XYZ file of C-alpha atoms in Angstrom:
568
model
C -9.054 -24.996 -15.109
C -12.314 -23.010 -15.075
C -14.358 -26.083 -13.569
C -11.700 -26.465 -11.140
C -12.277 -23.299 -10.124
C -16.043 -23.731 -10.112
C -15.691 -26.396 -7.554
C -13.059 -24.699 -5.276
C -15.355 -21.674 -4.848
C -18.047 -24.236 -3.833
C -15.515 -25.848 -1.258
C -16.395 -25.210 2.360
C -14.220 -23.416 4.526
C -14.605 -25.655 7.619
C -15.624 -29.475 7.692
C -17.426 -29.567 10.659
C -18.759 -26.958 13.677
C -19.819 -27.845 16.786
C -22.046 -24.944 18.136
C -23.592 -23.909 21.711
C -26.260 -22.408 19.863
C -27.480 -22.249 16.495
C -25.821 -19.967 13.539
C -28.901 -18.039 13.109
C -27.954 -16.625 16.727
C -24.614 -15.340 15.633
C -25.518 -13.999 11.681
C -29.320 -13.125 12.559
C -29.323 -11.764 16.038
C -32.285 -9.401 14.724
C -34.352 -12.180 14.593
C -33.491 -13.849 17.967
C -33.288 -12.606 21.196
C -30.039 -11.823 20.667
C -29.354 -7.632 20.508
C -27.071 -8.721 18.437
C -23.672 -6.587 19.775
C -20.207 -7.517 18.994
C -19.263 -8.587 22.784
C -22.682 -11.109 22.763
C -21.230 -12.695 19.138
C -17.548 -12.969 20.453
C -18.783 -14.301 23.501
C -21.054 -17.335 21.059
C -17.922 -17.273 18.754
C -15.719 -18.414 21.851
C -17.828 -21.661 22.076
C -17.446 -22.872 18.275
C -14.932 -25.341 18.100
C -13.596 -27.066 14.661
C -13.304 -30.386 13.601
C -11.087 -32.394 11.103
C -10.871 -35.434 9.565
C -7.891 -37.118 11.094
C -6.601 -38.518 7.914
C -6.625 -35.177 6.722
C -4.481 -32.392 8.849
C -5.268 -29.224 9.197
C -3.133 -26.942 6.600
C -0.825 -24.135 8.161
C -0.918 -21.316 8.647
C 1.089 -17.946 8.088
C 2.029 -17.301 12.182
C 1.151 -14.054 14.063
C 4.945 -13.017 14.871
C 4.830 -9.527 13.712
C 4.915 -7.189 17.525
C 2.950 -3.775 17.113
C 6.172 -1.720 16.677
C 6.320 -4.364 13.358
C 3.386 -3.204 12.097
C 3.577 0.499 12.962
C 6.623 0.679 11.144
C 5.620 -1.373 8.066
C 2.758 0.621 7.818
C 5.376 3.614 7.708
C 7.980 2.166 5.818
C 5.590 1.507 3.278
C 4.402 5.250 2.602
C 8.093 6.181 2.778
C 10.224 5.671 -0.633
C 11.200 6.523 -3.493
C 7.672 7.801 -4.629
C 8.143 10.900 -1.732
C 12.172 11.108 -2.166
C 12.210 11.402 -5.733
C 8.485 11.230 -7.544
C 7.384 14.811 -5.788
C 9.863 16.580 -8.355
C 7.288 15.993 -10.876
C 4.606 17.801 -9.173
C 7.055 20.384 -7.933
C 7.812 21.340 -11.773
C 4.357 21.167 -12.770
C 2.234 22.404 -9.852
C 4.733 24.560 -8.091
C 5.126 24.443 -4.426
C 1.891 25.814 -3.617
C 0.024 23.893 -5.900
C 2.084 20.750 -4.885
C 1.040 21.339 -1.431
C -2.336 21.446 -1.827
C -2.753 18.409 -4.549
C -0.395 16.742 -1.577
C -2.902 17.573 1.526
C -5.917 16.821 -1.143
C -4.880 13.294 -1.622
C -3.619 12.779 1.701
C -7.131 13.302 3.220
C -8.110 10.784 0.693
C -5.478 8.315 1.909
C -6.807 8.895 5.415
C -10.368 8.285 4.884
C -9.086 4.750 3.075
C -6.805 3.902 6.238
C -10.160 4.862 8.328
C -11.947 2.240 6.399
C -9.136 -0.503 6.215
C -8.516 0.047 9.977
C -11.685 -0.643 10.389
C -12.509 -3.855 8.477
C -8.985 -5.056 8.997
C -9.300 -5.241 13.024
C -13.106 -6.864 13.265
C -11.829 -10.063 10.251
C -7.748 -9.506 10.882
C -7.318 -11.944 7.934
C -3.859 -11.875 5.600
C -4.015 -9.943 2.104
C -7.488 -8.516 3.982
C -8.403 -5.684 1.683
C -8.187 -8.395 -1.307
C -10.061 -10.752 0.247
C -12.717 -8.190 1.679
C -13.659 -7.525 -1.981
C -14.305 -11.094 -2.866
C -16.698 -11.776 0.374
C -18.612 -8.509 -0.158
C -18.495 -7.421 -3.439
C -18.035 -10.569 -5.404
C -15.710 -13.162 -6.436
C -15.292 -11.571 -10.018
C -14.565 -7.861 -8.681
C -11.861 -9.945 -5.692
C -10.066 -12.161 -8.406
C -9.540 -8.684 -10.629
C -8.357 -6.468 -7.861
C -6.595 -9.606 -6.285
C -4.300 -10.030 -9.265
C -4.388 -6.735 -10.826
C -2.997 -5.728 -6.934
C -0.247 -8.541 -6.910
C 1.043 -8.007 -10.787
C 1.312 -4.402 -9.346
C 3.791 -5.304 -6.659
C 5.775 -8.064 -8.772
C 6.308 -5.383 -11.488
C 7.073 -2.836 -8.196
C 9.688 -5.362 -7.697
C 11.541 -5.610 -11.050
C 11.768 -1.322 -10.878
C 13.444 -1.158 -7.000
C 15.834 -3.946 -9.108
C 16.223 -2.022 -11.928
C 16.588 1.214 -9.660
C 19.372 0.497 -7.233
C 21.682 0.152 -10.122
C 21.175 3.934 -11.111
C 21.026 4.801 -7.253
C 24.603 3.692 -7.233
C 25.606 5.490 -10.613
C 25.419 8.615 -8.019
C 28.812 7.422 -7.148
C 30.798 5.477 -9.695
C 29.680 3.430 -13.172
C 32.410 0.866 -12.833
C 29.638 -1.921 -12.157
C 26.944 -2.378 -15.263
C 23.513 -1.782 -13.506
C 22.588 -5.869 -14.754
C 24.949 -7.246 -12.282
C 23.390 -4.812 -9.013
C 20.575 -6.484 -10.491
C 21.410 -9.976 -9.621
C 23.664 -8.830 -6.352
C 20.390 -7.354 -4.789
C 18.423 -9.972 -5.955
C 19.579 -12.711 -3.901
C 19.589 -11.879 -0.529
C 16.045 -9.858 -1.092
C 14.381 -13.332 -2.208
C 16.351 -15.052 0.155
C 15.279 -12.695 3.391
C 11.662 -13.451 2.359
C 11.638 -17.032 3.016
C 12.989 -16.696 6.687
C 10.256 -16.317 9.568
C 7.991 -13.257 9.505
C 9.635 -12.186 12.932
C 12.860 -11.601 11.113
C 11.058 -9.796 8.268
C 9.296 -7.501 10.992
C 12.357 -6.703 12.952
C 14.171 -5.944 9.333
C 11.926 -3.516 8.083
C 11.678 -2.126 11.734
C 15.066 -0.997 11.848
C 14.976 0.518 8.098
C 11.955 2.259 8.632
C 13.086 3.982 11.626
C 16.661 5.003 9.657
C 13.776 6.656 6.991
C 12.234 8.312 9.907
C 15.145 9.730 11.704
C 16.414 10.852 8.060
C 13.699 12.532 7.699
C 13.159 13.763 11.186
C 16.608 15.243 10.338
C 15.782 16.672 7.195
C 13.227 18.965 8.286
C 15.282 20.328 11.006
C 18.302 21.015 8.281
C 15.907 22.840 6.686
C 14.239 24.698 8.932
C 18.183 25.817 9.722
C 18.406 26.694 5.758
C 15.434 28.761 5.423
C 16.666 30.511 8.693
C 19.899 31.687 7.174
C 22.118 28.999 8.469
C 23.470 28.085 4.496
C 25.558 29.946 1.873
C 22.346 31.731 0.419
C 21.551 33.727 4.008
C 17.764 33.612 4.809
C 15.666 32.111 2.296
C 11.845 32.673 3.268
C 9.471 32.385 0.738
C 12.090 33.695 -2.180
C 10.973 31.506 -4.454
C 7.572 31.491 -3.993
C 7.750 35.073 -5.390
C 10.170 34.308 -7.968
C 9.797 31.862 -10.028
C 5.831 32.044 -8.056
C 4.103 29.858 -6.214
C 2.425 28.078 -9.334
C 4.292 25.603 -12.189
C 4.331 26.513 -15.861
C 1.646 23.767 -16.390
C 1.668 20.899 -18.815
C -0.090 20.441 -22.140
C -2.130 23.688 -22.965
C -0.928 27.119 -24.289
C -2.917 29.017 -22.275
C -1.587 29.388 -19.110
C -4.140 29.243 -16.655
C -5.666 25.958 -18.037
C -1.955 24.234 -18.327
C -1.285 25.326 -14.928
C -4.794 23.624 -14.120
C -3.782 21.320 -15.950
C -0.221 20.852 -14.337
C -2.459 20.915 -10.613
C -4.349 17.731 -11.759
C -1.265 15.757 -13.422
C 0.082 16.569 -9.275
C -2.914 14.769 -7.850
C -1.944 11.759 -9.774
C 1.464 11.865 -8.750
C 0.780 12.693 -5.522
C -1.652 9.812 -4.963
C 1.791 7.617 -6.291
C 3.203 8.601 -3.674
C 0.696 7.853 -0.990
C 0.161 4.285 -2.151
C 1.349 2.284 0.389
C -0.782 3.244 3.128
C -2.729 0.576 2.877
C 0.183 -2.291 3.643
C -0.921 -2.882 7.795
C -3.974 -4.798 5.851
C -1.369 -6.854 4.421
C -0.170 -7.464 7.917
C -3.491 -7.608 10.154
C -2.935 -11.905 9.171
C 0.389 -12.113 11.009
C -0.081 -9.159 13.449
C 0.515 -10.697 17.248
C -2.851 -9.333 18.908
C -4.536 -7.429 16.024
C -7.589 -6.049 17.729
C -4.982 -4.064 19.353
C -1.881 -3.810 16.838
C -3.703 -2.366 13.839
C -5.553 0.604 15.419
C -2.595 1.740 16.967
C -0.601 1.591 13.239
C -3.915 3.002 11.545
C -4.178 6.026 14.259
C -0.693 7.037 13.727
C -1.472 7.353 9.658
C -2.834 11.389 9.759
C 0.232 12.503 11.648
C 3.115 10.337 9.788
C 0.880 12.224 6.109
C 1.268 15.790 7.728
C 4.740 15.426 9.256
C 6.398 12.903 6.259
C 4.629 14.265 3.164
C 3.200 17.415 3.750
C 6.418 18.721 6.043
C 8.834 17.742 3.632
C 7.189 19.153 0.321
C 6.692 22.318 2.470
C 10.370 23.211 3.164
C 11.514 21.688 -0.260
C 9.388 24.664 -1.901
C 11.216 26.862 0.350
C 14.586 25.468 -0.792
C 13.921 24.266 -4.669
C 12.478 26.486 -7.199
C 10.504 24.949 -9.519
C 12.760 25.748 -12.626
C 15.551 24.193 -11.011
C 17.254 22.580 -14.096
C 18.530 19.865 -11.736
C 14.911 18.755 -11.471
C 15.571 16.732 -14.889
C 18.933 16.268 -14.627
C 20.215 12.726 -16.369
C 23.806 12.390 -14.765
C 21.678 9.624 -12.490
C 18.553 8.556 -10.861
C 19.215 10.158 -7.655
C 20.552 13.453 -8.588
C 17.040 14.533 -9.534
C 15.932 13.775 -5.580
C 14.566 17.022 -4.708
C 15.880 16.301 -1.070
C 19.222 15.800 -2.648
C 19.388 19.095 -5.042
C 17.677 21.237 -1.670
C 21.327 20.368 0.306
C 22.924 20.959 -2.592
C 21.568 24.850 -3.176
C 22.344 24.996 0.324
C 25.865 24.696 -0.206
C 26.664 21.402 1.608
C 28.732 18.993 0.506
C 28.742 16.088 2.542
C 24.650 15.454 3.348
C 23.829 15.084 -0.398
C 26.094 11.838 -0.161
C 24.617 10.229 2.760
C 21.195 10.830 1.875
C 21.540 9.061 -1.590
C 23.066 5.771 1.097
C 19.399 6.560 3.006
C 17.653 6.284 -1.046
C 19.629 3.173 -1.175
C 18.721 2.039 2.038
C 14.922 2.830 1.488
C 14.990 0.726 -2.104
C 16.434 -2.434 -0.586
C 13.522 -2.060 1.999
C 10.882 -1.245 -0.343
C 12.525 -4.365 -2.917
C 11.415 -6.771 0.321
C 8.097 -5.525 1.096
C 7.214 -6.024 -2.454
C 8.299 -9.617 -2.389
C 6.496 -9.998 0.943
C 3.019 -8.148 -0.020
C 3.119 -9.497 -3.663
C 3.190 -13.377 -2.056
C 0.730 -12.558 0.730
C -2.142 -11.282 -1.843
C -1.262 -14.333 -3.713
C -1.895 -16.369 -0.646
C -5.137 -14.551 0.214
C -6.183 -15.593 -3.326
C -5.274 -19.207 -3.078
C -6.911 -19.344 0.263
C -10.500 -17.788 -1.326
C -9.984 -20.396 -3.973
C -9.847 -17.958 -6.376
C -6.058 -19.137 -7.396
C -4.353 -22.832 -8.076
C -4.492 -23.872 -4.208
C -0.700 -24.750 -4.558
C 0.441 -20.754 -4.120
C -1.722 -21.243 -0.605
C 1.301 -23.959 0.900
C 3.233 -22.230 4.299
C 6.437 -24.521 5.354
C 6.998 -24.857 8.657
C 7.948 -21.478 9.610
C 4.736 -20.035 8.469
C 6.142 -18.633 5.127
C 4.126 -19.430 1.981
C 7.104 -20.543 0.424
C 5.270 -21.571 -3.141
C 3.795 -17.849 -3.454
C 7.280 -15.782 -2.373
C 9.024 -17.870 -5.062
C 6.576 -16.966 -7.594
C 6.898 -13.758 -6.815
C 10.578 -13.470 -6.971
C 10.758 -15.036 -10.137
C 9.183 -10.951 -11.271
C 12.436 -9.966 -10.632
C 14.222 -10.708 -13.119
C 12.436 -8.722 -15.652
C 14.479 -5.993 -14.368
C 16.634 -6.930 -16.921
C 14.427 -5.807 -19.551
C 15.566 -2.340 -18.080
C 18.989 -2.470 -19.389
C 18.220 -3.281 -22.831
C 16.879 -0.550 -25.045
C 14.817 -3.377 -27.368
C 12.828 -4.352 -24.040
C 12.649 -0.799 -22.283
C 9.299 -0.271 -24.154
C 7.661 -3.646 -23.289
C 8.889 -3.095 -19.540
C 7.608 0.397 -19.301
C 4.293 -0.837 -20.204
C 4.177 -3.500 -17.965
C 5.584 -0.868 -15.092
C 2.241 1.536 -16.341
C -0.264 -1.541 -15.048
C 1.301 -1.234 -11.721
C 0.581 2.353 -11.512
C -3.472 2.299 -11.456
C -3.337 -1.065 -9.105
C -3.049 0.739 -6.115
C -5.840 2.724 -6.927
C -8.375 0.074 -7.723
C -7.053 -0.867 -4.287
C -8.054 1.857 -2.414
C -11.352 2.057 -4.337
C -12.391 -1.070 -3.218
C -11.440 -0.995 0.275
C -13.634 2.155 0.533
C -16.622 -0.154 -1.243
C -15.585 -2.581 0.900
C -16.191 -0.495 3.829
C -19.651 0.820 2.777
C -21.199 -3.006 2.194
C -19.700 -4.047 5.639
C -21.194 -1.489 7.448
C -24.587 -1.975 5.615
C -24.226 -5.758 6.739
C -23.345 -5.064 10.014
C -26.674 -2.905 9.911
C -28.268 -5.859 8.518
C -26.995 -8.446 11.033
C -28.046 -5.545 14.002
C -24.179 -5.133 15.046
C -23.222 -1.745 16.108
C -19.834 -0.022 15.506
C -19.696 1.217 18.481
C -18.969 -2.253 19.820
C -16.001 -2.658 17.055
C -13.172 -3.273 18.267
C -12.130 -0.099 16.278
C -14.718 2.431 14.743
C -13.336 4.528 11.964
C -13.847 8.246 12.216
C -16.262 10.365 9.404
C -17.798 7.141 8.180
C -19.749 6.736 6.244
C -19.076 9.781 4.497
C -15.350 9.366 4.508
C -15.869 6.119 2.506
C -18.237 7.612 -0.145
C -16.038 10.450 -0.419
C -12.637 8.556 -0.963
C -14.315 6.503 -3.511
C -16.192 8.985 -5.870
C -12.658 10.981 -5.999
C -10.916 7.903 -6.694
C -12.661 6.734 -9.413
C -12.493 10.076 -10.858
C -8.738 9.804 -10.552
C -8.735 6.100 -12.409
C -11.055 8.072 -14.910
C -9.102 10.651 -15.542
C -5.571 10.065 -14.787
C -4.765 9.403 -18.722
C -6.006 12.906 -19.911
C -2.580 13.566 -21.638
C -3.267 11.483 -23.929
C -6.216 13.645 -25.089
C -4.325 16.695 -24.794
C -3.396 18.540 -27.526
C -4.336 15.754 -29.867
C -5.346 12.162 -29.039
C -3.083 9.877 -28.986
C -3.375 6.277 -29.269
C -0.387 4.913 -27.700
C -1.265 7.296 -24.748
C -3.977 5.960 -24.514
C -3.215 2.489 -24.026
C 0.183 3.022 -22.106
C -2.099 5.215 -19.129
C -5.240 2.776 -19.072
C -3.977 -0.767 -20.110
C -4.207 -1.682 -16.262
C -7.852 -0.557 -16.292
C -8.389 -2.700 -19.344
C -6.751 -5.417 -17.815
C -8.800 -5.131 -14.646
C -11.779 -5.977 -16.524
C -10.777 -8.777 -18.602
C -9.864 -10.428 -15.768
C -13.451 -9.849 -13.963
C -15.103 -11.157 -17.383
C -13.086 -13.851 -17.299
C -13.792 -15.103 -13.495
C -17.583 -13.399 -14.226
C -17.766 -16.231 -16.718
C -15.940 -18.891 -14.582
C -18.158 -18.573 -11.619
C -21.618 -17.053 -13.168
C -21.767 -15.352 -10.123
C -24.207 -12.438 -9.165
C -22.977 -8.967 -10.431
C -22.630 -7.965 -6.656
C -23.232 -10.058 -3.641
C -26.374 -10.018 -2.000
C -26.274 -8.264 0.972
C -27.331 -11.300 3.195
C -24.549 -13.140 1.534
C -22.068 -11.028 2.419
C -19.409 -12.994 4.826
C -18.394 -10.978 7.980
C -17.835 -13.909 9.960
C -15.094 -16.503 8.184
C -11.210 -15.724 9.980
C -12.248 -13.879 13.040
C -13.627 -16.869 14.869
C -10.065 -17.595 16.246
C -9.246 -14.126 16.905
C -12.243 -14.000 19.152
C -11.626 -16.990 21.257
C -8.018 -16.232 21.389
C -6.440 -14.253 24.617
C -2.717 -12.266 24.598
C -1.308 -11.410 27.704
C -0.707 -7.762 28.093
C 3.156 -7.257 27.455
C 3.393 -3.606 28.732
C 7.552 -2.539 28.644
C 8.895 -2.730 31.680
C 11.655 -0.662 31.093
C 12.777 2.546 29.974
C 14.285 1.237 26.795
C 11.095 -0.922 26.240
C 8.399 2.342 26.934
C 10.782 4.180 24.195
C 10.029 1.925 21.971
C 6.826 1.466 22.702
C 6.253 5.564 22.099
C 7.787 5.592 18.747
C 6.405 2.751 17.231
């Protein structure tokens, strides 16, 4: 398998070019008379033309069906779930509401800075699973394989908990249906939605994210009512940031003001959780209709959805939940610990806790079918940079890559290892890998970020000609990734704390050690330099066709159409 590998990496990515000019116009423009701006190289890039051998037909390709109110809601939907409607109760016990809040705006400046960089990359080389295939073009094919599958095992596992989740979700209700056979119901048509069109995958996860966005749109104004006076406890204010306070008992230590430090850093973890997700409209820049134009729009939209989604709704549930709530750990089910859920419930009504456990539901089922789709779309960005078995890179006719979404389905069913309590041990540590994938994600799409712009320095390409120029760079970059590898670093510190603890240990960084057996592994498969020389690094590969391609401008022409156009 390893020489197989050896000689895909060495395959050529197109047979045969026919140029106007030469390529050391287009990837040395400092050394021609060329200034070397981004209009001048789309303008040479227009002109190249492929050829094939006509035994052999070109393969497909995924299609670009997703419209830009797909993408701005994926992008959404996939920051909204249950990481913000039930993970914050964790940092709520721990860091208190103040505390919470500021761990929450911390991390959310740090998922900013990453969307900055993504937006960036992702809109010049709009390329599917781009982030994962950014890190094997300019960092190196080792580093791309590890974060490729470390990324994708993340989002199979991802899948087998939403499984293994709805089941308790449910339990809110009634227990008359064993949580194996929601398993299996749900299953189904999730796998089977995945293998239709991307259009129909778009306009699915369009009309669930907006039911997430108008439910929590509707939140905040119920509790903005609440904290007025309008429930059974008169005006609440700030009660109970005087009583219990505004900081957690802490974790860990005896003295207070280190486990209430202590309880502020264990919030930064879980608040960066919740935040994962940000990065998805990467996952979609390769089927995005237009994506010089469809991206930015979905990346600029990222600082206000943080502020309003995250930081809005942990605001007024400190208000509303005190951080000794008892029905912060409560067992009766999975959803009666949603601090959204116990906040209508301490306001004394009776009907809103119901519907927003169908909303939970609702946002699991969605979040259950973006897994399946990102998991097979990194797969297919592997395949396609030859750094998996080349069958996972097949699309059938409706520009699905049928091969990878099966593969990635087939994760599903160790949700079953959640309902027996032999295999709840084994699937809890397989769950723990997924947790530091998303992190090694957004580390290297800020490393990413600084070698492209160093080779767009190199190749005398300005960002002020990108199509889209991220904001604080390069700062932003450096400072996203220095605080996320502190996080990677650091994020198993419990098992330190009191006493060290072995199993700790390996439960909080068995991702990280997985993450670099792989890399030693493909290290040794390719021999390939540590890092990439910076002339080798490929800015040019998948954005040929997006620069000789031309969308007509589809502005709405009616009032419905302009709607949607705003909120998307």
């Amino acid at each position: 398998m390893s020489d197989q590998l050896k000689k895909n990496a060495a395959l050529p990515r197109v047979e045969s070019f026919e140029l106007s000019g030469s390529f050391e116009d287009i990837d040395h423009p400092s050394q021609n008379s060329h200034t070397g701006s981004f209009t001048e190289i789309h303008q040479a890039n227009a002109s190249i033309t492929t050829s094939t051998s006509p035994s052999a037909p070109p393969a497909r390709e995924v299609k670009r069906a997703l419209q830009p109110r797909h993408v701005s809601m994926i992008a959404l939907g996939g920051t909204i779930g249950t990481g913000l409607f039930i993970g914050i109760a964790t940092p709520l016990q721990n860091a208190g509401p103040v505390g919470a809040l500021i761990a929450y705006m911390f991390m959310g400046s740090l998922a900013y800075s990453v969307t900055q960089s993504l937006g960036e990359m992702a809109t010049f080389i709009p390329v599917t699973s781009s982030f994962t295939v950014f890190t094997r073009r300019f960092i190196s094919p080792a580093f791309g394989a590890a974060n490729g599958y470390l990324y994708c095992f993340s989002w199979c596992m991802t899948f087998a908990l939403e499984l293994s989740i709805l089941g308790q979700i449910i339990e809110y209700w009634t227990f008359a249906v064993p949580n194996a056979a929601w398993i299996i119901i749900f299953w189904v048509p999730t796998v089977f939605s995945n293998f239709v069109p991307v259009a129909y995958y778009g306009e699915f996860q369009f009309w669930i994210s907006l039911v997430k966005v108008l439910a929590i749109v509707g939140f905040l104004i119920y509790c903005l009512c609440m904290v007025c006076g309008a429930g059974v406890n008169g005006p609440v204010g700030f009660r109970y940031w005087r009583n219990p306070g505004p900081w957690g008992n802490g974790i860990v230590a005896a003295n207070r003001d280190k486990a209430r430090f202590l309880g502020w850093v264990s919030s930064l973890i879980n608040a960066a959780f919740t935040y994962q997700g940000t990065e998805l409209v990467g996952i979609t820049a390769g089927e995005s209709r237009d994506p010089r134009k469809t991206v930015p729009k979905a990346i600029n939209k990222v600082f206000m959805r943080i502020v309003l989604f995250y930081i809005g709704s942990l605001f007024f549930i400190g208000l509303l939940v005190p951080f000794n709530d008892d029905k912060l750990t409560s067992d009766s089910s999975y959803a009666a610990s949603s601090p959204f859920i116990i906040a209508m419930q301490n306001s004394g009504t009776r009907v809103l806790p119901d519907i927003f456990n169908a909303v939970i539901l609702v946002t699991i089922i969605s979040a259950a079918n973006s897994n399946v789709y990102v998991g097979s779309r990194v797969l297919l960005g592997l395949a396609k940079e030859r750094l998996a078995p080349q069958i996972f890179a097949h699309v059938n006719r409706f520009g699905v890559p049928d091969v990878a979404v099966g593969q990635v389905s087939l994760f599903g069913f160790l949700a079953f290892l959640s309902v027996s309590n032999g295999s709840q041990k084994a699937f809890d540590w397989l769950l723990n890998i997924t947790a530091i994938a998303g992190f090694f994600a957004w580390l290297f799409i800020s490393l990413c970020h600084i070698r492209f712009m160093q080779a767009l320095k190199l190749h005398g390409i300005s960002r002020g000609d990108l199509p889209f120029k991220a904001k604080f760079m390069p700062w932003g970059a450096y400072y996203a990734a220095f605080f996320i590898a502190l996080i990677i670093v650091i994020q198993g510190f419990t098992a330190f704390a009191p006493h060290f603890d072995v199993s700790g240990f390996f439960t909080a960084y068995i991702s990280v050690i997985l993450f670099f057996i792989i890399w030693i592994i493909f290290q040794c498969i390719f021999r390939c330099r540590f890092i990439n020389r910076l002339e080798d690094v490929d800015i040019d590969s998948d954005r040929r066709d997006i620069d000789a391609t031309e969308w007509p401008e589809e502005e709405p022409k009616n009032l419905w159409g302009k709607f949607w156009a705003a909120l998307a």
